[in-house]
Coordinates of C-alpha atoms in Angstrom, one line a residue:
X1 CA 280.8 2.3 53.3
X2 CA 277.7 1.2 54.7
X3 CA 276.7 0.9 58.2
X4 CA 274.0 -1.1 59.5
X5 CA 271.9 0.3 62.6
X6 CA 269.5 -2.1 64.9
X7 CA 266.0 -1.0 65.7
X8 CA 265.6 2.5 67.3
X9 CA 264.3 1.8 70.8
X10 CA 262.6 5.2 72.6
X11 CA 264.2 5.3 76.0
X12 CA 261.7 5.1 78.6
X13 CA 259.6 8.4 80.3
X14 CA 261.1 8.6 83.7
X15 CA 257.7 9.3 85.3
X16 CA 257.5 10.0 89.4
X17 CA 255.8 6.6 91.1
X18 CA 253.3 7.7 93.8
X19 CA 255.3 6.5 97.0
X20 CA 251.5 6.5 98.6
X21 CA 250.5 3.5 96.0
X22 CA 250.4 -0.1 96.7
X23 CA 252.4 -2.4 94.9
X24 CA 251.3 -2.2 91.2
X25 CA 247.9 -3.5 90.2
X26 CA 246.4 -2.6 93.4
X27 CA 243.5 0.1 93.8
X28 CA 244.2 3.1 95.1
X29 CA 242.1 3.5 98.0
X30 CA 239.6 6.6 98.3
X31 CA 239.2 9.0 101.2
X32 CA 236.2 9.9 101.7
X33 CA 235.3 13.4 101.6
X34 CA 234.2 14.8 105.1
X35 CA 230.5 17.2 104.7
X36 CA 231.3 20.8 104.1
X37 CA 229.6 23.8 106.6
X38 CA 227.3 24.0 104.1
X39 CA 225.9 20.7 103.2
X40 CA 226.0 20.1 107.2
X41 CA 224.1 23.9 107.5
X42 CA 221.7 22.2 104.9
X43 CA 221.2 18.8 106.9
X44 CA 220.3 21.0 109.8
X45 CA 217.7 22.6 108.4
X46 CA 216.2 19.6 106.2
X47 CA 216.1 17.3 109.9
X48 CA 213.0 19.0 111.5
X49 CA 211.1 18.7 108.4
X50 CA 211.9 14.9 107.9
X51 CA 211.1 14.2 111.7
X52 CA 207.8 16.1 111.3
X53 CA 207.1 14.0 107.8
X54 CA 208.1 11.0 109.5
X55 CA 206.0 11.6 112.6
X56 CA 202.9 12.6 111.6
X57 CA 202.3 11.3 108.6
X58 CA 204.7 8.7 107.7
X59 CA 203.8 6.7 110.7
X60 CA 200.1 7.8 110.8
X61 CA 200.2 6.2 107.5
X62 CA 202.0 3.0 108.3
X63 CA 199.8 1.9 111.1
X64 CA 196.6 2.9 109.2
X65 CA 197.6 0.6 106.8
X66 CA 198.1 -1.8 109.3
X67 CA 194.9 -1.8 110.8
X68 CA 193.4 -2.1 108.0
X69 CA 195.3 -6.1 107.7
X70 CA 194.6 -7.1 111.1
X71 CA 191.4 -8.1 113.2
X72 CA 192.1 -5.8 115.7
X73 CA 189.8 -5.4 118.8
X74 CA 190.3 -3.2 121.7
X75 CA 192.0 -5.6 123.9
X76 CA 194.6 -6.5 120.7
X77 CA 194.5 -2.5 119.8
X78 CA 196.4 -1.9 123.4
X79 CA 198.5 -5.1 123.8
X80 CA 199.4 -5.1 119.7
X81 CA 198.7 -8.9 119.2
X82 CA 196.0 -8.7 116.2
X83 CA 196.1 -11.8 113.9
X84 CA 196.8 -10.9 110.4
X85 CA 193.7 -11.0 108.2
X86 CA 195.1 -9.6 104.6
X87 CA 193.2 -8.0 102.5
X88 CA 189.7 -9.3 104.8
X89 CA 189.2 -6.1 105.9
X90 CA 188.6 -4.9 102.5
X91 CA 186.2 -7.3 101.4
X92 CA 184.1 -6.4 104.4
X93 CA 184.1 -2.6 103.4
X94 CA 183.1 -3.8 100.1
X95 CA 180.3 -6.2 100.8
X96 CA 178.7 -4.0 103.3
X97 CA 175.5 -2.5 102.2
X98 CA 176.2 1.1 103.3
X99 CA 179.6 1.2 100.9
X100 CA 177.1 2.1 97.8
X101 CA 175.0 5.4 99.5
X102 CA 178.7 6.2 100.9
X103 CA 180.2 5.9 97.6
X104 CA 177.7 7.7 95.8
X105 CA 177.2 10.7 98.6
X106 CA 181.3 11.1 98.7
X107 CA 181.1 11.3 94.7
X108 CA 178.2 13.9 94.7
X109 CA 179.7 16.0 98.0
X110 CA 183.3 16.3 96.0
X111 CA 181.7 16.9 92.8
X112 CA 179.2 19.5 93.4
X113 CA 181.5 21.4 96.1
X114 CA 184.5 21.3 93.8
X115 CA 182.6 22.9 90.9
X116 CA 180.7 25.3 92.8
X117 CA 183.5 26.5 94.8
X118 CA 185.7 27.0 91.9
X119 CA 183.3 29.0 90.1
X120 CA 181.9 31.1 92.4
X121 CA 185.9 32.0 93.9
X122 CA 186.7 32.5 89.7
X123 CA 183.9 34.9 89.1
X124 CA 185.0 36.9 92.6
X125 CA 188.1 36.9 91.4
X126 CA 187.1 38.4 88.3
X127 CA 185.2 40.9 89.9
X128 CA 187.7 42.0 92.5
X129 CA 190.6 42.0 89.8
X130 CA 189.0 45.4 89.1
X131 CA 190.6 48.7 91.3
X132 CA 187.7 50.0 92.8
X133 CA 186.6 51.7 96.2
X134 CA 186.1 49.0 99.1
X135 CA 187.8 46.1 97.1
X136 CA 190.8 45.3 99.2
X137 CA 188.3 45.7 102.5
X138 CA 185.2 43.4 101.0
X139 CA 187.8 40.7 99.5
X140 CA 188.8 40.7 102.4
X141 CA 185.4 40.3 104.7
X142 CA 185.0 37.1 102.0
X143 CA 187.9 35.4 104.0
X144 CA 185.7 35.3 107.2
X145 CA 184.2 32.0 106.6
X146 CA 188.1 30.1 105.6
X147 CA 189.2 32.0 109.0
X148 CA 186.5 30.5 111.3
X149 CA 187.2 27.3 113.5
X150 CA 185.0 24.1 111.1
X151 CA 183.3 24.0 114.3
X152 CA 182.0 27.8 114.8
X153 CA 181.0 27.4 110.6
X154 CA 179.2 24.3 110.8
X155 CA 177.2 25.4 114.5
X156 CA 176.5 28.4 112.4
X157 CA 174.7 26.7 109.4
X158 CA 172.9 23.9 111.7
X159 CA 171.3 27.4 113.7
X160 CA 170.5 28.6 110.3
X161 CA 168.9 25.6 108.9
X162 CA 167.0 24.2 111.6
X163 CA 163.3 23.7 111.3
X164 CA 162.3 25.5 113.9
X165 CA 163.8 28.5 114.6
X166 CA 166.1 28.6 111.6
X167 CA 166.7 32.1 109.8
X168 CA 166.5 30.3 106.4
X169 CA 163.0 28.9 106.7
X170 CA 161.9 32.2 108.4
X171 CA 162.9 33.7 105.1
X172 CA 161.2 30.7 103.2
X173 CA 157.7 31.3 105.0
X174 CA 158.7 35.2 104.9
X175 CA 157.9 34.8 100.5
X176 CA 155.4 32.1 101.3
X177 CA 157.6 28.6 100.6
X178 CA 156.8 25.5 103.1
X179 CA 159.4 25.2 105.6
X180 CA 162.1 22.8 105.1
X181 CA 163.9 19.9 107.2
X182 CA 167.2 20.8 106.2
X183 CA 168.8 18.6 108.7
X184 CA 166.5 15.7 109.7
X185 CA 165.0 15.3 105.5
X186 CA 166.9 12.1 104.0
X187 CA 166.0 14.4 101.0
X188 CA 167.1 17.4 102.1
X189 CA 170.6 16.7 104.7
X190 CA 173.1 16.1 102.1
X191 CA 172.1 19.3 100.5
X192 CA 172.5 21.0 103.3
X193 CA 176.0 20.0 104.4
X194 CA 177.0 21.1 100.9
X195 CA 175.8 24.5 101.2
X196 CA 177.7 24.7 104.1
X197 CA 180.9 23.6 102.6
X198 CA 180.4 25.8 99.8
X199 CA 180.4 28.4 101.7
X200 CA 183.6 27.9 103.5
X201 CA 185.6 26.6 100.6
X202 CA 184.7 29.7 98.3
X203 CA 187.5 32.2 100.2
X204 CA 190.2 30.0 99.7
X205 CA 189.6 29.6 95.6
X206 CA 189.4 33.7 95.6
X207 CA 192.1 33.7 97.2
X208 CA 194.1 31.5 95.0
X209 CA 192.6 32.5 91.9
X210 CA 193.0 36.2 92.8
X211 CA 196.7 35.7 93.1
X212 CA 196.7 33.9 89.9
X213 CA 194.8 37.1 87.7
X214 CA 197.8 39.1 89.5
X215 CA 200.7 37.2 87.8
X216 CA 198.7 38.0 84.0
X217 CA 200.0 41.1 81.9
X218 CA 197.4 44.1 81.4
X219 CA 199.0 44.2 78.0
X220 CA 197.3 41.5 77.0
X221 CA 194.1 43.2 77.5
X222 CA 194.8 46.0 76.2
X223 CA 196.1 44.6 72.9
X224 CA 192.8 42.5 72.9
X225 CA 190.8 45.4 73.4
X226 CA 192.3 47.3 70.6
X227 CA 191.5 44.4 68.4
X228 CA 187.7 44.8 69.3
X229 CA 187.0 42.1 71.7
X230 CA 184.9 42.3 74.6
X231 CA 185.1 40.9 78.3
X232 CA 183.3 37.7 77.6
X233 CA 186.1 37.0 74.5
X234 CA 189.3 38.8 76.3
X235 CA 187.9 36.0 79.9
X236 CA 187.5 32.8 77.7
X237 CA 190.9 33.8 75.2
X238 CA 193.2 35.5 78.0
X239 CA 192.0 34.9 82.1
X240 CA 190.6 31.2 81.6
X241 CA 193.6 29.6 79.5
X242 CA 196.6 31.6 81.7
X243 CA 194.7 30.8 85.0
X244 CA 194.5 26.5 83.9
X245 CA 198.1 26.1 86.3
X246 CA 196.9 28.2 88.9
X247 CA 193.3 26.5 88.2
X248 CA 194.7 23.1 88.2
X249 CA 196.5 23.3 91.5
X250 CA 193.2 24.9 92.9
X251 CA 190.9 21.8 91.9
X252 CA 193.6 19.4 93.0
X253 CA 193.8 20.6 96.6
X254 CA 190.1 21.6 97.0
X255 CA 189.7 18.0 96.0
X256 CA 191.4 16.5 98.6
X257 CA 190.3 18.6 101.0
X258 CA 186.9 18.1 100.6
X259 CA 187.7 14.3 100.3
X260 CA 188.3 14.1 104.2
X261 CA 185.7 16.9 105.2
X262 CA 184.0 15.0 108.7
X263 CA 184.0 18.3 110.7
X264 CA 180.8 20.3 109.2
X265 CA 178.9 16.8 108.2
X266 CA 179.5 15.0 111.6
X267 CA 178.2 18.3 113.5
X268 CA 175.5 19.2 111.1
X269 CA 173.7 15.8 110.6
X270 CA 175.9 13.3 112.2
X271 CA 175.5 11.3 108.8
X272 CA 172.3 11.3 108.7
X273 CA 169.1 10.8 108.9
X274 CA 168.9 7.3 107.6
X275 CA 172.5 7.7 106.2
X276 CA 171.3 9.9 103.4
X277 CA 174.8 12.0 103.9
X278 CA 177.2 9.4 105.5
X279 CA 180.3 10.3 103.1
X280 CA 183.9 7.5 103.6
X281 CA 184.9 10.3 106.2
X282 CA 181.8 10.0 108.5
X283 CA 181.7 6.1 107.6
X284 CA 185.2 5.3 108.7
X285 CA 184.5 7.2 111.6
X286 CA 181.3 5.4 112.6
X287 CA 183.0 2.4 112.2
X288 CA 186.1 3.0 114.2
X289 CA 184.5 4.7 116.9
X290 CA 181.1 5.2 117.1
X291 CA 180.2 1.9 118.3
X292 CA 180.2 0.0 121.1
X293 CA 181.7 -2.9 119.3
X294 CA 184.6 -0.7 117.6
X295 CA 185.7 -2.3 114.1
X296 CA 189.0 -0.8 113.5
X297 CA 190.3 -2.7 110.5
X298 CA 187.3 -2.0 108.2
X299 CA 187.4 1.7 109.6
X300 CA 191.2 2.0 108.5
X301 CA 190.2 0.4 105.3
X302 CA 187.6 2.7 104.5
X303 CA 189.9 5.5 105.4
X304 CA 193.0 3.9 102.9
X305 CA 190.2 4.4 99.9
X306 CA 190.1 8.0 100.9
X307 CA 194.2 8.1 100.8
X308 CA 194.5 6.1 97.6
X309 CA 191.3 8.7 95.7
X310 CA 193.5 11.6 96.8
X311 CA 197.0 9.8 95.5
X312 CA 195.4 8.8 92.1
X313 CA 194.1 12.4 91.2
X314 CA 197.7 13.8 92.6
X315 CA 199.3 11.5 90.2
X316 CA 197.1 12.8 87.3
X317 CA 198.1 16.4 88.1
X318 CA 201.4 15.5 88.1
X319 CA 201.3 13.4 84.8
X320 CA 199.2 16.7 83.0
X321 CA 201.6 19.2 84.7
X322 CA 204.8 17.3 82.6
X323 CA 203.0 16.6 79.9
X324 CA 202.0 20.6 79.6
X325 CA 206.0 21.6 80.4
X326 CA 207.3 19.3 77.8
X327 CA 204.8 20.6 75.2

């Protein structure tokens, strides 16, 4: 006999219903999670920094900027009303005939300190990567000039350049040389206020650089020396590719330091004679406040091409850096 069943059914999973829910179809609403000790511990310590970021620079920056698109004068500089002029300000940096010697002496200061700084602090730090008798005390009487007040360094080099009485032309007419103007020569000034940076920007790439040969394994000169190759080979195959990081970083700040040097120029020659070494730093300054007819927005704008050099080279660094970790 045969039987005939229906369709087997599966009896249905008795599953708990959250008595917190809604009615069904309804979202679940999210509690959100209070800070741990921790991240609060980590807020704490992250808050000065952003206030100082914010405060000094952030700010600094904004109202730069801002003077830059305004015509203000001194009465609208206090009581805040300047007109907006857009990008006016700009256009009278640009068709002023002093931008082109300020261009060109900025470009010449930067370029010949940066080189010369980096290669005399490399060649130091060569040297002093040695262990020999006096090294720790002579590397560090080389950090005298990078510990000095700008102002003490750059009073320093005007004594020892003047025409007069200067120690350097004593020593000029001492081997029978002509004395020099150092400081009053359009020919001679912008030479002059290099030398001086030169001098205090070498300590800091010893520095730097130093600490960089410290971080390279002796085994790789020892191995190198076994193979036969001598200092100049083991320098240009070992030191000069493992130092390009430390080198890089070097160049990059040196550069942007040396953009906004005003200290040692404006002491030394005041920008002059003749403008023969106004630099953007000594021009915006002129312009801001070394007239009686201040002109603030042109000033700021001058200053703004200073910040955007700097941000363009910091943005190549960091483009070569990743491109160097991904290789």
């Amino acid at each position: 006999m045969s039987t005939t069943q229906g369709p087997l059914t599966r009896p249905a999973l008795d599953v708990p219903r959250d008595r917190t829910a809604g009615p069904r179809g309804a979202a679940k609403p999210v509690r959100k999670r209070r800070p741990t000790s921790q991240q609060l511990a980590a807020w704490a310590f992250l808050a000065p920094v952003a206030l100082y970021l914010v405060l000094f620079y952030a700010y600094p920056l904004y109202r730069n900027i801002d003077l830059s698109l305004r015509h203000y004068t001194v009465r609208s500089f206090v009581q805040g009303d300047a007109p907006f002029t857009g990008l006016a300000n700009y256009r009278t940096v640009f068709e002023d005939p002093a931008f082109a010697p300020a261009l060109l002496h900025t470009i010449l200061f930067t370029t010949v300190c940066l080189v010369f700084q980096y290669v005399m602090g490399l060649a130091l730090a060569v040297f002093f990567h040695r262990n020999f008798r006096l090294s720790a005390t002579l590397r560090a009487l080389f950090l005298v000039p990078w510990l000095l007040p700008l102002i003490v360094s750059a009073s320093t080099w005007s004594w020892m350049l003047n025409s007069d009485s200067g120690i350097v032309n004593a020593a000029l007419h001492a081997i029978g040389i002509d004395p020099v103007n150092w400081l009053t020569s359009p020919t001679w000034s912008l030479t002059a206020v290099i030398l001086a940076n030169i001098w205090i920007g070498v300590p800091f790439n010893l520095v730097v650089l130093y600490s960089g040969l410290q971080n390279i394994p002796a085994g790789l000169y020892e191995a190198a020396a076994l193979d036969g190759a001598g200092p100049w080979r083991r320098f240009w195959s070992i030191t000069f590719p493992l130092l390009r990081p430390v080198s890089a970083i070097t160049l990059l700040l040196g550069l942007v330091y040396t953009l906004k040097v005003f200290d040692i120029i404006w002491i030394m020659t005041k920008g002059g004679p003749a403008e023969s070494s106004t630099t953007f730093a000594t021009w915006s300054y002129q312009l801001g406040f070394g007239n009686l007819v201040p002109a603030f927005g042109p000033g700021a704008a001058v200053g703004n091409l200073l910040v955007i050099a700097a941000l363009v080279f910091g943005l190549i660094y960091v483009r070569v850096q990743r491109k160097q970790a991904e290789s």
